[in-house]
mmCIF file of N, CA and C in Angstrom:
data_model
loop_
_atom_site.group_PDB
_atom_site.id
_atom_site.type_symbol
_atom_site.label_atom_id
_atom_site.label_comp_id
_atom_site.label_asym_id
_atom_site.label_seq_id
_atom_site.Cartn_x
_atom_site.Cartn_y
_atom_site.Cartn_z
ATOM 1 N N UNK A 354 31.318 -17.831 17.684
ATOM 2 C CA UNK A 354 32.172 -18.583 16.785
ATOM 3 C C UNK A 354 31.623 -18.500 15.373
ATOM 4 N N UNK A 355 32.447 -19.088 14.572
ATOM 5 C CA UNK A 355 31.978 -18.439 13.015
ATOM 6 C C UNK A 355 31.431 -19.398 12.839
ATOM 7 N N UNK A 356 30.911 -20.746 13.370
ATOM 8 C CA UNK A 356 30.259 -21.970 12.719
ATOM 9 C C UNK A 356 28.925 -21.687 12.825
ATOM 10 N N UNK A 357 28.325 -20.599 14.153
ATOM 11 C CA UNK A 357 27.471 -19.952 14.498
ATOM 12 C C UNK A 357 27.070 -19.054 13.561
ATOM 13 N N UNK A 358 27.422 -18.708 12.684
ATOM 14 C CA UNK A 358 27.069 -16.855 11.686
ATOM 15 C C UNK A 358 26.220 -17.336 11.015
ATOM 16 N N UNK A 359 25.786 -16.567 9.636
ATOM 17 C CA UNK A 359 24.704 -16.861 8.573
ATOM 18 C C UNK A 359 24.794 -18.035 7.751
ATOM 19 N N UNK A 360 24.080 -18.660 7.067
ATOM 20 C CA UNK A 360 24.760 -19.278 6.099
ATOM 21 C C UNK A 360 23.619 -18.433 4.778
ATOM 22 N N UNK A 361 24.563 -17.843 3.979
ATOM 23 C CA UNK A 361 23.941 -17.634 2.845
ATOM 24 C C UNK A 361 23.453 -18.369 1.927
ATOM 25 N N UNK A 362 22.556 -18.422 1.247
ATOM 26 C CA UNK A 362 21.684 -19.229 0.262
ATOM 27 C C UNK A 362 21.242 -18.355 -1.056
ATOM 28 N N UNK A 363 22.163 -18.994 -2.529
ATOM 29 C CA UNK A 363 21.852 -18.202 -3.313
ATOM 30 C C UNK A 363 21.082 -18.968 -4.272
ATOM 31 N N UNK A 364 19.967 -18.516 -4.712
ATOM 32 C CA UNK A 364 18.724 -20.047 -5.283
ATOM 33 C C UNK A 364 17.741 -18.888 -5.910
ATOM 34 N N UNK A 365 17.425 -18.731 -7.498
ATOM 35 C CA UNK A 365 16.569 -18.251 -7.630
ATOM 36 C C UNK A 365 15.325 -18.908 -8.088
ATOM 37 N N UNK A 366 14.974 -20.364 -7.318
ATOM 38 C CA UNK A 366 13.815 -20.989 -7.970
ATOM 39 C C UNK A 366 13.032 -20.841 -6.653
ATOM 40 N N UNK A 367 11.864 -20.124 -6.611
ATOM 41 C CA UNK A 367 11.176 -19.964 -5.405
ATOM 42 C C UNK A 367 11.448 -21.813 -4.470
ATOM 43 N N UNK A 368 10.667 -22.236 -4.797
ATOM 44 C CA UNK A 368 10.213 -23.902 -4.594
ATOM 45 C C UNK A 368 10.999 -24.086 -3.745
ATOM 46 N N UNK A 369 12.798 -24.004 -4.594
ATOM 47 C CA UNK A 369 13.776 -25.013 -4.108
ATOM 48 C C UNK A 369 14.015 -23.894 -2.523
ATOM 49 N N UNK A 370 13.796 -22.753 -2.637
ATOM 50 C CA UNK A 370 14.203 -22.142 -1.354
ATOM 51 C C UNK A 370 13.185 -22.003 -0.216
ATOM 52 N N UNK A 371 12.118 -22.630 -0.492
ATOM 53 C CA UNK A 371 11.444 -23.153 0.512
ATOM 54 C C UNK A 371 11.663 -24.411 0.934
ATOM 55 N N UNK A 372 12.110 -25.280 0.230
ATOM 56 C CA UNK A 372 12.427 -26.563 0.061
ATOM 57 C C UNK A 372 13.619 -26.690 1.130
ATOM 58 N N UNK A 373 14.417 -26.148 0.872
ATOM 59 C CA UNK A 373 15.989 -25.461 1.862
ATOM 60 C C UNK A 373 15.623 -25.427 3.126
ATOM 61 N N UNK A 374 14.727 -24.065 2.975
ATOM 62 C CA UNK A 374 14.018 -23.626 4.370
ATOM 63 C C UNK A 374 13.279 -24.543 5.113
ATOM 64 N N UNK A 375 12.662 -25.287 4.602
ATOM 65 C CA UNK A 375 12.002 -26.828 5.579
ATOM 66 C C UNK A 375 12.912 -27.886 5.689
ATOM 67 N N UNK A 376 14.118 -28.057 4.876
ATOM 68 C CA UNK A 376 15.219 -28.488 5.380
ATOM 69 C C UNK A 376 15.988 -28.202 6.813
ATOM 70 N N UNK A 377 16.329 -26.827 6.439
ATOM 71 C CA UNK A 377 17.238 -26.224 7.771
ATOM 72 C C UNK A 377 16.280 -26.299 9.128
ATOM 73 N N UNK A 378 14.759 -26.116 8.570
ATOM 74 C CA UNK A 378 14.053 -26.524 9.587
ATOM 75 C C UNK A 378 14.505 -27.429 10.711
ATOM 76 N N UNK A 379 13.952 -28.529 9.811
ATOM 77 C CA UNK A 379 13.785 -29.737 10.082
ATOM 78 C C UNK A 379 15.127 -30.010 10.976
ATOM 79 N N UNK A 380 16.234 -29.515 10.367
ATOM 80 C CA UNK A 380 17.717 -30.136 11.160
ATOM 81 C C UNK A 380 18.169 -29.125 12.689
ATOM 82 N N UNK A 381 17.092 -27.846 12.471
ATOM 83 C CA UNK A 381 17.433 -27.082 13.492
ATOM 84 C C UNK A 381 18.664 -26.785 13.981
ATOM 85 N N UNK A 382 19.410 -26.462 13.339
ATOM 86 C CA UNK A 382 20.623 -25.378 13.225
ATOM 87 C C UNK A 382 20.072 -23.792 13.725
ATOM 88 N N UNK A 383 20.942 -23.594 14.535
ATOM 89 C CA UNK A 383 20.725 -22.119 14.843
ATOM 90 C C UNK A 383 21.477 -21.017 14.363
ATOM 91 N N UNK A 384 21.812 -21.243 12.925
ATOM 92 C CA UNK A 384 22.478 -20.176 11.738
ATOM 93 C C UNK A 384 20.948 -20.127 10.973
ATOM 94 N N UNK A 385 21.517 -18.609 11.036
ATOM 95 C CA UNK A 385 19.885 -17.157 10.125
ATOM 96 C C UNK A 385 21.037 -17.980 9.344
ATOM 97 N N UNK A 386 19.625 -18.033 8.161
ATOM 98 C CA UNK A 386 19.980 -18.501 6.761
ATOM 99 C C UNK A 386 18.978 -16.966 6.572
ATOM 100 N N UNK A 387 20.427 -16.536 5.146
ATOM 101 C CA UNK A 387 19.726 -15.584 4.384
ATOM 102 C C UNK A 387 19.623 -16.122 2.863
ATOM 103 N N UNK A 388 18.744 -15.650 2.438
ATOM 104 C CA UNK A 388 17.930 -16.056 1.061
ATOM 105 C C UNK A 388 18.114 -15.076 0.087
ATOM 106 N N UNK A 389 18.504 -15.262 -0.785
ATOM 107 C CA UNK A 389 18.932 -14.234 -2.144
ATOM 108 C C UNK A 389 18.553 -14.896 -3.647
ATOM 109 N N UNK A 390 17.400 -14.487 -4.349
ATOM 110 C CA UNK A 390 16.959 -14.974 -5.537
ATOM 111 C C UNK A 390 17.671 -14.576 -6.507
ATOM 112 N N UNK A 391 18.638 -13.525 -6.065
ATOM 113 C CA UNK A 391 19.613 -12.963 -7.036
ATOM 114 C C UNK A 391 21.185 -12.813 -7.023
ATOM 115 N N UNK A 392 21.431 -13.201 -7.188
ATOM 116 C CA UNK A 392 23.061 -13.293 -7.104
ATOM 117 C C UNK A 392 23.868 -12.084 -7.271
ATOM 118 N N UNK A 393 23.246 -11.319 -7.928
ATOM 119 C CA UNK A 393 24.132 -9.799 -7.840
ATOM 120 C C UNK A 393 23.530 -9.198 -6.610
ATOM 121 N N UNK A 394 22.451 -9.198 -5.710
ATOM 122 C CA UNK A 394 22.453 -9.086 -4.665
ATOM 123 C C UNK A 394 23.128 -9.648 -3.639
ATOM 124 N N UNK A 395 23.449 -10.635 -3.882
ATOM 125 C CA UNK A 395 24.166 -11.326 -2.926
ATOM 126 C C UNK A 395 25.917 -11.279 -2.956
ATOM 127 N N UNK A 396 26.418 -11.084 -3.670
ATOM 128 C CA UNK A 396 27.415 -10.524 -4.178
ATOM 129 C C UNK A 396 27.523 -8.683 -3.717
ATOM 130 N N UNK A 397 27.062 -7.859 -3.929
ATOM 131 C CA UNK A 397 26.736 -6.531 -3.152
ATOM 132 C C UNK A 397 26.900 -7.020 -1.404
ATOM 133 N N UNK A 398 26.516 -7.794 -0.837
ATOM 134 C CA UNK A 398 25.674 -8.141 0.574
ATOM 135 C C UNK A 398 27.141 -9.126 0.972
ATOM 136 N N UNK A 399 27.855 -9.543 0.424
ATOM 137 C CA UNK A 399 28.796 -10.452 0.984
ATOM 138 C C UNK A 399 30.133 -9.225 0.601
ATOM 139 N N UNK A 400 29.924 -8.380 -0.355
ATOM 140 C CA UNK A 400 31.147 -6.937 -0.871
ATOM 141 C C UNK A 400 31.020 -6.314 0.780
ATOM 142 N N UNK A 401 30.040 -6.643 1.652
ATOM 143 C CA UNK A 401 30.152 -5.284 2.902
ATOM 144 C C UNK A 401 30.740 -6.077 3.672
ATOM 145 N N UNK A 402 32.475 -5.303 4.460
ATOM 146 C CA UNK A 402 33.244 -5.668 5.140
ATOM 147 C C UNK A 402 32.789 -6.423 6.259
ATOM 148 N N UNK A 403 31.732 -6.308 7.133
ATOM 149 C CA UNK A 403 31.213 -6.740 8.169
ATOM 150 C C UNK A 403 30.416 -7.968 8.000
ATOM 151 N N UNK A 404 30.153 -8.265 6.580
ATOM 152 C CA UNK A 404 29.808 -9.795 6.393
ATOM 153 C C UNK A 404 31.143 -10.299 6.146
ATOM 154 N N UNK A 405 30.246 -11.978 7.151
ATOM 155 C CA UNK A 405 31.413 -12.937 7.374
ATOM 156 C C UNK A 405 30.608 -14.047 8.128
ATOM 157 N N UNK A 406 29.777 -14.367 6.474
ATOM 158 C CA UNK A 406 28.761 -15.838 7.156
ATOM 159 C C UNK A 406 29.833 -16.908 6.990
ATOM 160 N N UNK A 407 28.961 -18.236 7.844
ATOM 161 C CA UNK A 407 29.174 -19.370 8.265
ATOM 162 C C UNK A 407 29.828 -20.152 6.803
ATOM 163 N N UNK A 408 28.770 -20.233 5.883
ATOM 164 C CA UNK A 408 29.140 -20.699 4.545
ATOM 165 C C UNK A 408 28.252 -20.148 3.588
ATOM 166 N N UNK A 409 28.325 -20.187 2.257
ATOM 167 C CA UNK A 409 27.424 -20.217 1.133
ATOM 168 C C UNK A 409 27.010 -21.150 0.540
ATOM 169 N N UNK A 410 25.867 -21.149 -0.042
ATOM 170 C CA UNK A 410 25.550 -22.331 -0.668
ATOM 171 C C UNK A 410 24.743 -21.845 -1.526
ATOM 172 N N UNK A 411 25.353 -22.184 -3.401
ATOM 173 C CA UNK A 411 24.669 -21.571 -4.473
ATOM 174 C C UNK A 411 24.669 -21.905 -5.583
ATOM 175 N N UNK A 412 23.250 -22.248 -6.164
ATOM 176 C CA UNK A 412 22.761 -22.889 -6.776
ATOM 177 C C UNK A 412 23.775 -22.841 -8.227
ATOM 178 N N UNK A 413 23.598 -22.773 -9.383
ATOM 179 C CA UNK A 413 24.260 -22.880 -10.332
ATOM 180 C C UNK A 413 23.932 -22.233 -11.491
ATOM 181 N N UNK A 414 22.582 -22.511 -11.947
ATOM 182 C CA UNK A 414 22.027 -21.629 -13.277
ATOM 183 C C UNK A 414 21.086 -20.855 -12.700
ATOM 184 N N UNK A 415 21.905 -19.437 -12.707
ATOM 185 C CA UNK A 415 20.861 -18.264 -12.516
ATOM 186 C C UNK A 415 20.911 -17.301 -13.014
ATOM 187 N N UNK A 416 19.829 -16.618 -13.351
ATOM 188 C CA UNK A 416 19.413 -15.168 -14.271
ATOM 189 C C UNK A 416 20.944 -14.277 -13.765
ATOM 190 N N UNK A 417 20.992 -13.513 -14.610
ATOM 191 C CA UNK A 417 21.623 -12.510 -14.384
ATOM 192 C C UNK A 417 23.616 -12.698 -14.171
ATOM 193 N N UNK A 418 24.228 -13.370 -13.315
ATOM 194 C CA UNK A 418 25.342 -13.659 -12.315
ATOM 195 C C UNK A 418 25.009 -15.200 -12.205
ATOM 196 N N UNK A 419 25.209 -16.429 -12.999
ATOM 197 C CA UNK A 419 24.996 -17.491 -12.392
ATOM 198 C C UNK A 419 26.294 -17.623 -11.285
ATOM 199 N N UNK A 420 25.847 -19.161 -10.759
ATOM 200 C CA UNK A 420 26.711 -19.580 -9.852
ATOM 201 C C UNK A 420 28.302 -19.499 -9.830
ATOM 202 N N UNK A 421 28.544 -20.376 -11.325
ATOM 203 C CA UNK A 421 29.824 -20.351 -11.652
ATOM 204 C C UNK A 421 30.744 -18.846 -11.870
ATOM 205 N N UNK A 422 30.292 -17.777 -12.632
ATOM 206 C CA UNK A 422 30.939 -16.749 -12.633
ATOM 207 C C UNK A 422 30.948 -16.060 -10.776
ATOM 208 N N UNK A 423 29.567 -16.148 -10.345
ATOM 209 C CA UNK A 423 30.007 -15.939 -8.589
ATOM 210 C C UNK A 423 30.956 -16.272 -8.110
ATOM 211 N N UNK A 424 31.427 -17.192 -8.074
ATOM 212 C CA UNK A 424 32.547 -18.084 -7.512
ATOM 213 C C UNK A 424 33.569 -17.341 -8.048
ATOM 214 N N UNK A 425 33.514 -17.572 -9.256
ATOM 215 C CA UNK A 425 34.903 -16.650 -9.690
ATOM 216 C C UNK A 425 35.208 -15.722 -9.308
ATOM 217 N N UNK A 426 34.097 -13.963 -9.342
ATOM 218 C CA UNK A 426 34.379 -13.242 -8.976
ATOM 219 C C UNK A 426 34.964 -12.948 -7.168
ATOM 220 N N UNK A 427 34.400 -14.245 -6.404
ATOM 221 C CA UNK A 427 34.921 -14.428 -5.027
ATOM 222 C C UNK A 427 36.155 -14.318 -4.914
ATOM 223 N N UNK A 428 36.357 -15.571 -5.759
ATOM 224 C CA UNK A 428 38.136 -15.590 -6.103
ATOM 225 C C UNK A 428 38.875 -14.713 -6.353
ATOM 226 N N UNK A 429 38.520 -14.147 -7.209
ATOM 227 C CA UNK A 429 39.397 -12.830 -7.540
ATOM 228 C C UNK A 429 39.350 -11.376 -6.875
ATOM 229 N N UNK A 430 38.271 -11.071 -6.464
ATOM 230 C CA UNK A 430 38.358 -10.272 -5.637
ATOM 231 C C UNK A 430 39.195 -10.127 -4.250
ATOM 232 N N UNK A 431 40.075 -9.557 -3.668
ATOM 233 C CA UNK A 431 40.704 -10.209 -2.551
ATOM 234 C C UNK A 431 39.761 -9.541 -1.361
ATOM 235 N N UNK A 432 39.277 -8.947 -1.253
ATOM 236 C CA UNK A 432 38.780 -8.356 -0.194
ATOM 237 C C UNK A 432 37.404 -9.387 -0.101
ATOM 238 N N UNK A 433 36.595 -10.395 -0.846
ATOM 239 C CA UNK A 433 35.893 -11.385 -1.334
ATOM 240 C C UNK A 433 36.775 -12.868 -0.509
ATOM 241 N N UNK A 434 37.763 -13.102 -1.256
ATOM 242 C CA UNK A 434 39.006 -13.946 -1.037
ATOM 243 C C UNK A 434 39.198 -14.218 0.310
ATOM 244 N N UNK A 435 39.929 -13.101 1.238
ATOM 245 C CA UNK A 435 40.299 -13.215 2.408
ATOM 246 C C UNK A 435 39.171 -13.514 3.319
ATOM 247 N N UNK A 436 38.218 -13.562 3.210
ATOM 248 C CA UNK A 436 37.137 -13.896 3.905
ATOM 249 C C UNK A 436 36.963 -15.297 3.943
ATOM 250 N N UNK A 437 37.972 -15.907 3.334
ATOM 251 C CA UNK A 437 37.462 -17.505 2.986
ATOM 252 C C UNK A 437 36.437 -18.092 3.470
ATOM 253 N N UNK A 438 35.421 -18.274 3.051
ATOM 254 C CA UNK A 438 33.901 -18.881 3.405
ATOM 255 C C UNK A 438 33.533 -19.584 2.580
ATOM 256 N N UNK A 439 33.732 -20.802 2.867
ATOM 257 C CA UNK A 439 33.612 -21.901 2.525
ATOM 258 C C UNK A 439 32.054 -22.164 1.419
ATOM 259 N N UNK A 440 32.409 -22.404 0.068
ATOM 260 C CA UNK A 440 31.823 -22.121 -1.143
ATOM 261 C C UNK A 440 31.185 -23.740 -1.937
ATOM 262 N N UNK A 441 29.529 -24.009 -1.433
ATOM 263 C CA UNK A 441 28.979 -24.916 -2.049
ATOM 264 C C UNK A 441 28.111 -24.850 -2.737
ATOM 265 N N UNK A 442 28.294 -25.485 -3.997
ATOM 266 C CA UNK A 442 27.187 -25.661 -5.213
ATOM 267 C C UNK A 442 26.186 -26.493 -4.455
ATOM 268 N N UNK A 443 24.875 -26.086 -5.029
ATOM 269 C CA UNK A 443 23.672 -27.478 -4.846
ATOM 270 C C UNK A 443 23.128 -27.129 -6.256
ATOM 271 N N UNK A 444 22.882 -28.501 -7.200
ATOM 272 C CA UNK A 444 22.033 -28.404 -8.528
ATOM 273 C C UNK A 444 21.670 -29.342 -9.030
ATOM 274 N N UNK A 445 21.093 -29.292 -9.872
ATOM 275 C CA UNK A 445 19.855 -30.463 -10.387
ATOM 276 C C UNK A 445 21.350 -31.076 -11.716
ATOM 277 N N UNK A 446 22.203 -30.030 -11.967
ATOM 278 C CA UNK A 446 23.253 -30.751 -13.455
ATOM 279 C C UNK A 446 24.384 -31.665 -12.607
ATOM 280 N N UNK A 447 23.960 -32.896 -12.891
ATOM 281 C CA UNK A 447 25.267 -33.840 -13.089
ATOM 282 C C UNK A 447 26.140 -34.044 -14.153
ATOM 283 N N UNK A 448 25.876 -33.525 -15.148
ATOM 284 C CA UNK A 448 26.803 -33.502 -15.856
ATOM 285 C C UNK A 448 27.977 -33.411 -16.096
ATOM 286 N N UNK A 449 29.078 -33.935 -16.520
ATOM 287 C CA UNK A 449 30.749 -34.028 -16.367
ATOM 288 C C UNK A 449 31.309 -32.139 -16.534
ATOM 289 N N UNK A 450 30.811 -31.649 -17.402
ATOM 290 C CA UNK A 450 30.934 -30.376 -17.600
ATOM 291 C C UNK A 450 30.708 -29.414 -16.403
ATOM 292 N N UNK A 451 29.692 -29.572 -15.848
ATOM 293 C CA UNK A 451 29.097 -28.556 -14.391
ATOM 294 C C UNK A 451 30.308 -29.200 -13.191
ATOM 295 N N UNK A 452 30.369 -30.805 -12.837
ATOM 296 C CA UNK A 452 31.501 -31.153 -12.168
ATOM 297 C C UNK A 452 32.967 -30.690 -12.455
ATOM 298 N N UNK A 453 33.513 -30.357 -13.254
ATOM 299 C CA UNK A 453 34.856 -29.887 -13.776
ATOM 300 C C UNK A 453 34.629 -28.589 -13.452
ATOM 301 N N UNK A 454 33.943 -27.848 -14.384
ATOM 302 C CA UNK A 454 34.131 -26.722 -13.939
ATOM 303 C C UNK A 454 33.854 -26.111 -12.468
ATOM 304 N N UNK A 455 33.171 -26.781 -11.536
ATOM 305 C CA UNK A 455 32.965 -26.585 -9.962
ATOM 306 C C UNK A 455 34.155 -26.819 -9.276
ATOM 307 N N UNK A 456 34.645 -27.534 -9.586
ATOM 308 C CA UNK A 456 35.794 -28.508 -9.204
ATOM 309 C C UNK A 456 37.088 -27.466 -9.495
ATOM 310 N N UNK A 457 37.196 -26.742 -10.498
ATOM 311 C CA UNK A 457 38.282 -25.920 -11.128
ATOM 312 C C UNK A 457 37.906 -24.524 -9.950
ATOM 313 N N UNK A 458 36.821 -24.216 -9.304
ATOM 314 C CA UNK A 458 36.744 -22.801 -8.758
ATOM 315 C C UNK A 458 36.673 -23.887 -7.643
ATOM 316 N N UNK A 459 37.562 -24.440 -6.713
ATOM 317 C CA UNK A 459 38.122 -24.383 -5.729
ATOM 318 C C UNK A 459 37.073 -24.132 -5.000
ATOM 319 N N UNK A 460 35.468 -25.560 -5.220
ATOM 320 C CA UNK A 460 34.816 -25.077 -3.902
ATOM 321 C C UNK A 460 34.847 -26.255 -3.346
ATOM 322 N N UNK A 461 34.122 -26.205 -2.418
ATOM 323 C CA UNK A 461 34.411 -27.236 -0.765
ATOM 324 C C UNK A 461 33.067 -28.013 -0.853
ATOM 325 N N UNK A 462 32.330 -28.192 -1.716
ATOM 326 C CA UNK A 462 30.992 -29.218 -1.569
ATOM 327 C C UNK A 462 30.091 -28.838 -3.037
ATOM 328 N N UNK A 463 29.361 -29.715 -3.517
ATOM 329 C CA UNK A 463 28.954 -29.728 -4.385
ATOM 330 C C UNK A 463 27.676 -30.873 -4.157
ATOM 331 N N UNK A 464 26.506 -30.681 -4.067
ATOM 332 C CA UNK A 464 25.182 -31.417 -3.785
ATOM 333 C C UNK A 464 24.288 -31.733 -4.482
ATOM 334 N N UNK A 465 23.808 -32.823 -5.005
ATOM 335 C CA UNK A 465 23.194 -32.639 -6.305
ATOM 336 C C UNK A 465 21.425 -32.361 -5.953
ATOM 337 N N UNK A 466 20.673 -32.226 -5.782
ATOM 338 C CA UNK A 466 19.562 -31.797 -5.312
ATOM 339 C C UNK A 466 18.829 -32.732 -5.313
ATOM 340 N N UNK A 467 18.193 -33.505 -6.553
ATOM 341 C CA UNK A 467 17.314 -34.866 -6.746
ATOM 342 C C UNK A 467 15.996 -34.259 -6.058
ATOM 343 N N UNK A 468 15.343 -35.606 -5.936
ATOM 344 C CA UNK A 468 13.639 -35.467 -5.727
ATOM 345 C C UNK A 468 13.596 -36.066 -4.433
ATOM 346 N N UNK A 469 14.758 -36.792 -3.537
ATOM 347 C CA UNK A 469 14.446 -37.282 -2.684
ATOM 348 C C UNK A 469 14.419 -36.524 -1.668
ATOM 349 N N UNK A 470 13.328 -35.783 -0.813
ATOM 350 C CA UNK A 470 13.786 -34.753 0.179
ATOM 351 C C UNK A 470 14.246 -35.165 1.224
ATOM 352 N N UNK A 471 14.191 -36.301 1.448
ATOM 353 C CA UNK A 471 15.130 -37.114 2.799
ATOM 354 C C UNK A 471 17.081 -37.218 2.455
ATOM 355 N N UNK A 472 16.638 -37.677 1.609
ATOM 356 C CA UNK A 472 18.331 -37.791 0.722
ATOM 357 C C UNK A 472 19.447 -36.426 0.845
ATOM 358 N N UNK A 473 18.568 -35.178 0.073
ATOM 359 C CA UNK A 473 18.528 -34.013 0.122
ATOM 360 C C UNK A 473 18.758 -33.724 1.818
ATOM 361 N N UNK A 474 17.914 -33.647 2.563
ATOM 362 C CA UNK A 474 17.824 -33.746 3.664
ATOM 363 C C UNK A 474 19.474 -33.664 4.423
ATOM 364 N N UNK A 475 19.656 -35.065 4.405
ATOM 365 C CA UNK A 475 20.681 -35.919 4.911
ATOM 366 C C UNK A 475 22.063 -35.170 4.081
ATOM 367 N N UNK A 476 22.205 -34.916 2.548
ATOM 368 C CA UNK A 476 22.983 -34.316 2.129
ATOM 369 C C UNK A 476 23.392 -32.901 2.816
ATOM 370 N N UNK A 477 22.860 -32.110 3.079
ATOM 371 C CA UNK A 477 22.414 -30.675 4.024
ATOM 372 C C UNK A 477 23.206 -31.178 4.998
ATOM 373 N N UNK A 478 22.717 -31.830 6.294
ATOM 374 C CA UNK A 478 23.067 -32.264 7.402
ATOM 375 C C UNK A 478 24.484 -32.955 7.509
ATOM 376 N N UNK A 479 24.680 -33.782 6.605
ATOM 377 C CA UNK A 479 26.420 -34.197 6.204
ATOM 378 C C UNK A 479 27.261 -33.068 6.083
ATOM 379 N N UNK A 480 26.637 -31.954 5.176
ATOM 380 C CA UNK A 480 27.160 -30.724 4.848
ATOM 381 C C UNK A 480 28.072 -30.042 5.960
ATOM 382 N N UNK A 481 26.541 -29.512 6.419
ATOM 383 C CA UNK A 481 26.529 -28.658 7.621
ATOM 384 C C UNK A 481 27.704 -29.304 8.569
ATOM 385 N N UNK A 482 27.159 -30.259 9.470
ATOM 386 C CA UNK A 482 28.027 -30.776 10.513
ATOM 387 C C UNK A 482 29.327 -30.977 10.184
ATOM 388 N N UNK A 483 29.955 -31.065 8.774
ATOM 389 C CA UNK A 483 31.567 -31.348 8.393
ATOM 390 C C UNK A 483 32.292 -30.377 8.285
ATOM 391 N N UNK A 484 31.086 -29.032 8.200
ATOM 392 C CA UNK A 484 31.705 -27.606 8.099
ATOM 393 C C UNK A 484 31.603 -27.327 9.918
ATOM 394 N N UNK A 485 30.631 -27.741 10.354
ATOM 395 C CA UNK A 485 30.615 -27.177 11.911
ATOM 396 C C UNK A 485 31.765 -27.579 12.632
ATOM 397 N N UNK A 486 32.196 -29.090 12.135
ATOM 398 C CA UNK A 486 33.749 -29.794 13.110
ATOM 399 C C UNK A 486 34.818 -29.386 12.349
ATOM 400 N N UNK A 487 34.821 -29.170 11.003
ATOM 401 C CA UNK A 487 36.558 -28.818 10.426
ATOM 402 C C UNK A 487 36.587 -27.424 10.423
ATOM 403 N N UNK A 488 35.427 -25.792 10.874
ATOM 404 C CA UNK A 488 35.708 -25.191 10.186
ATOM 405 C C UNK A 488 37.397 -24.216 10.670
ATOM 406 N N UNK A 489 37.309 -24.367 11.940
ATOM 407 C CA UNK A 489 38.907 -24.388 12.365
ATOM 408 C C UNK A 489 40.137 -24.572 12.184
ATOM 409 N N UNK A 490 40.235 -26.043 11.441
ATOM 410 C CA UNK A 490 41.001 -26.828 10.652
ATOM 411 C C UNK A 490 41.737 -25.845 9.086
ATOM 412 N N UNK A 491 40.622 -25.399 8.304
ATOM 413 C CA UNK A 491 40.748 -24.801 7.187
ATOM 414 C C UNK A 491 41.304 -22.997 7.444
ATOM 415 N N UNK A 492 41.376 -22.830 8.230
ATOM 416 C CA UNK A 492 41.549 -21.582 8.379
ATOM 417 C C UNK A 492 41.771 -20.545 9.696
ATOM 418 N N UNK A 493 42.769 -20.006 9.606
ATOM 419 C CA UNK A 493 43.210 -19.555 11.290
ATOM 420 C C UNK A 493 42.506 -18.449 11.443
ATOM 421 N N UNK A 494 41.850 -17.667 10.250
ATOM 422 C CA UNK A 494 41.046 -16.325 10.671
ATOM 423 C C UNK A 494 39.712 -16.294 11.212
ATOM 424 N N UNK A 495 39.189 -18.032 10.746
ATOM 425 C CA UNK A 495 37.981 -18.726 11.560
ATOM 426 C C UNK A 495 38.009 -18.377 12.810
ATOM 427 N N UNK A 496 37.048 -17.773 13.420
ATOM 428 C CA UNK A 496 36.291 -17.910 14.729
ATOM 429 C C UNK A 496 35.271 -17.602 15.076
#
């Protein structure tokens, strides 16, 4: 089932993707999380027809391809598009500006990161499990 596949992780701050990784730990999910410090890699790696992870989840300000133009190019691409895989920000900006514009690329979760790693934690795990029970719901090419 597709709730089962990868979940991609696009984060180029070492820390926070270990931080992730002792997260997903901790909640023991049995989705390979793949790790990408770069977003034009990850973008290449989600372009090959035979990917078709669980969800994404990607950070926001990054070198090269930040978050926000990613998203976009998802969108627009249709061969990107039809894959619908469910598209979440995690970032340290609360700001009204980073919310609007997340909000305008049509993604499905948005997490703010903070210092609390339990909080954090629990945010992940809310995540996860709302994508594991609806991901059926959103889409008939899901399975």
């Amino acid at each position: 089932m597709k709730m089962h596949r990868d979940i991609l992780v696009i984060e180029d701050d070492e820390d926070d993707r270990d931080i992730l990784q002792e997260i997903f730990k901790d909640l023991g999910y049995k989705n390979k999380l793949v790790f990408f410090s770069d977003s034009t890699q990850a973008l290449d790696y989600i372009r090959r027809p035979e990917i078709e992870p669980f969800i994404i989840i990607s950070d926001i300000n990054m070198p090269k391809l930040g978050g926000f133009e990613l998203r976009n190019i998802i969108l627009e691409e249709e061969l990107l598009s039809d894959k619908d895989i469910p598209y979440i920000f995690i970032s340290n900006a609360q700001d009204e500006y980073s919310l609007k514009q997340a909000n305008q690329l049509s993604i499905q979760g948005y997490i703010h990161k903070g210092t609390d790693y339990n909080k954090y934690k629990e945010k992940i795990r809310n995540l996860v499990d709302y994508w594991k029970e609806n991901i059926n719901t959103f889409s008939s090419k899901r399975t």
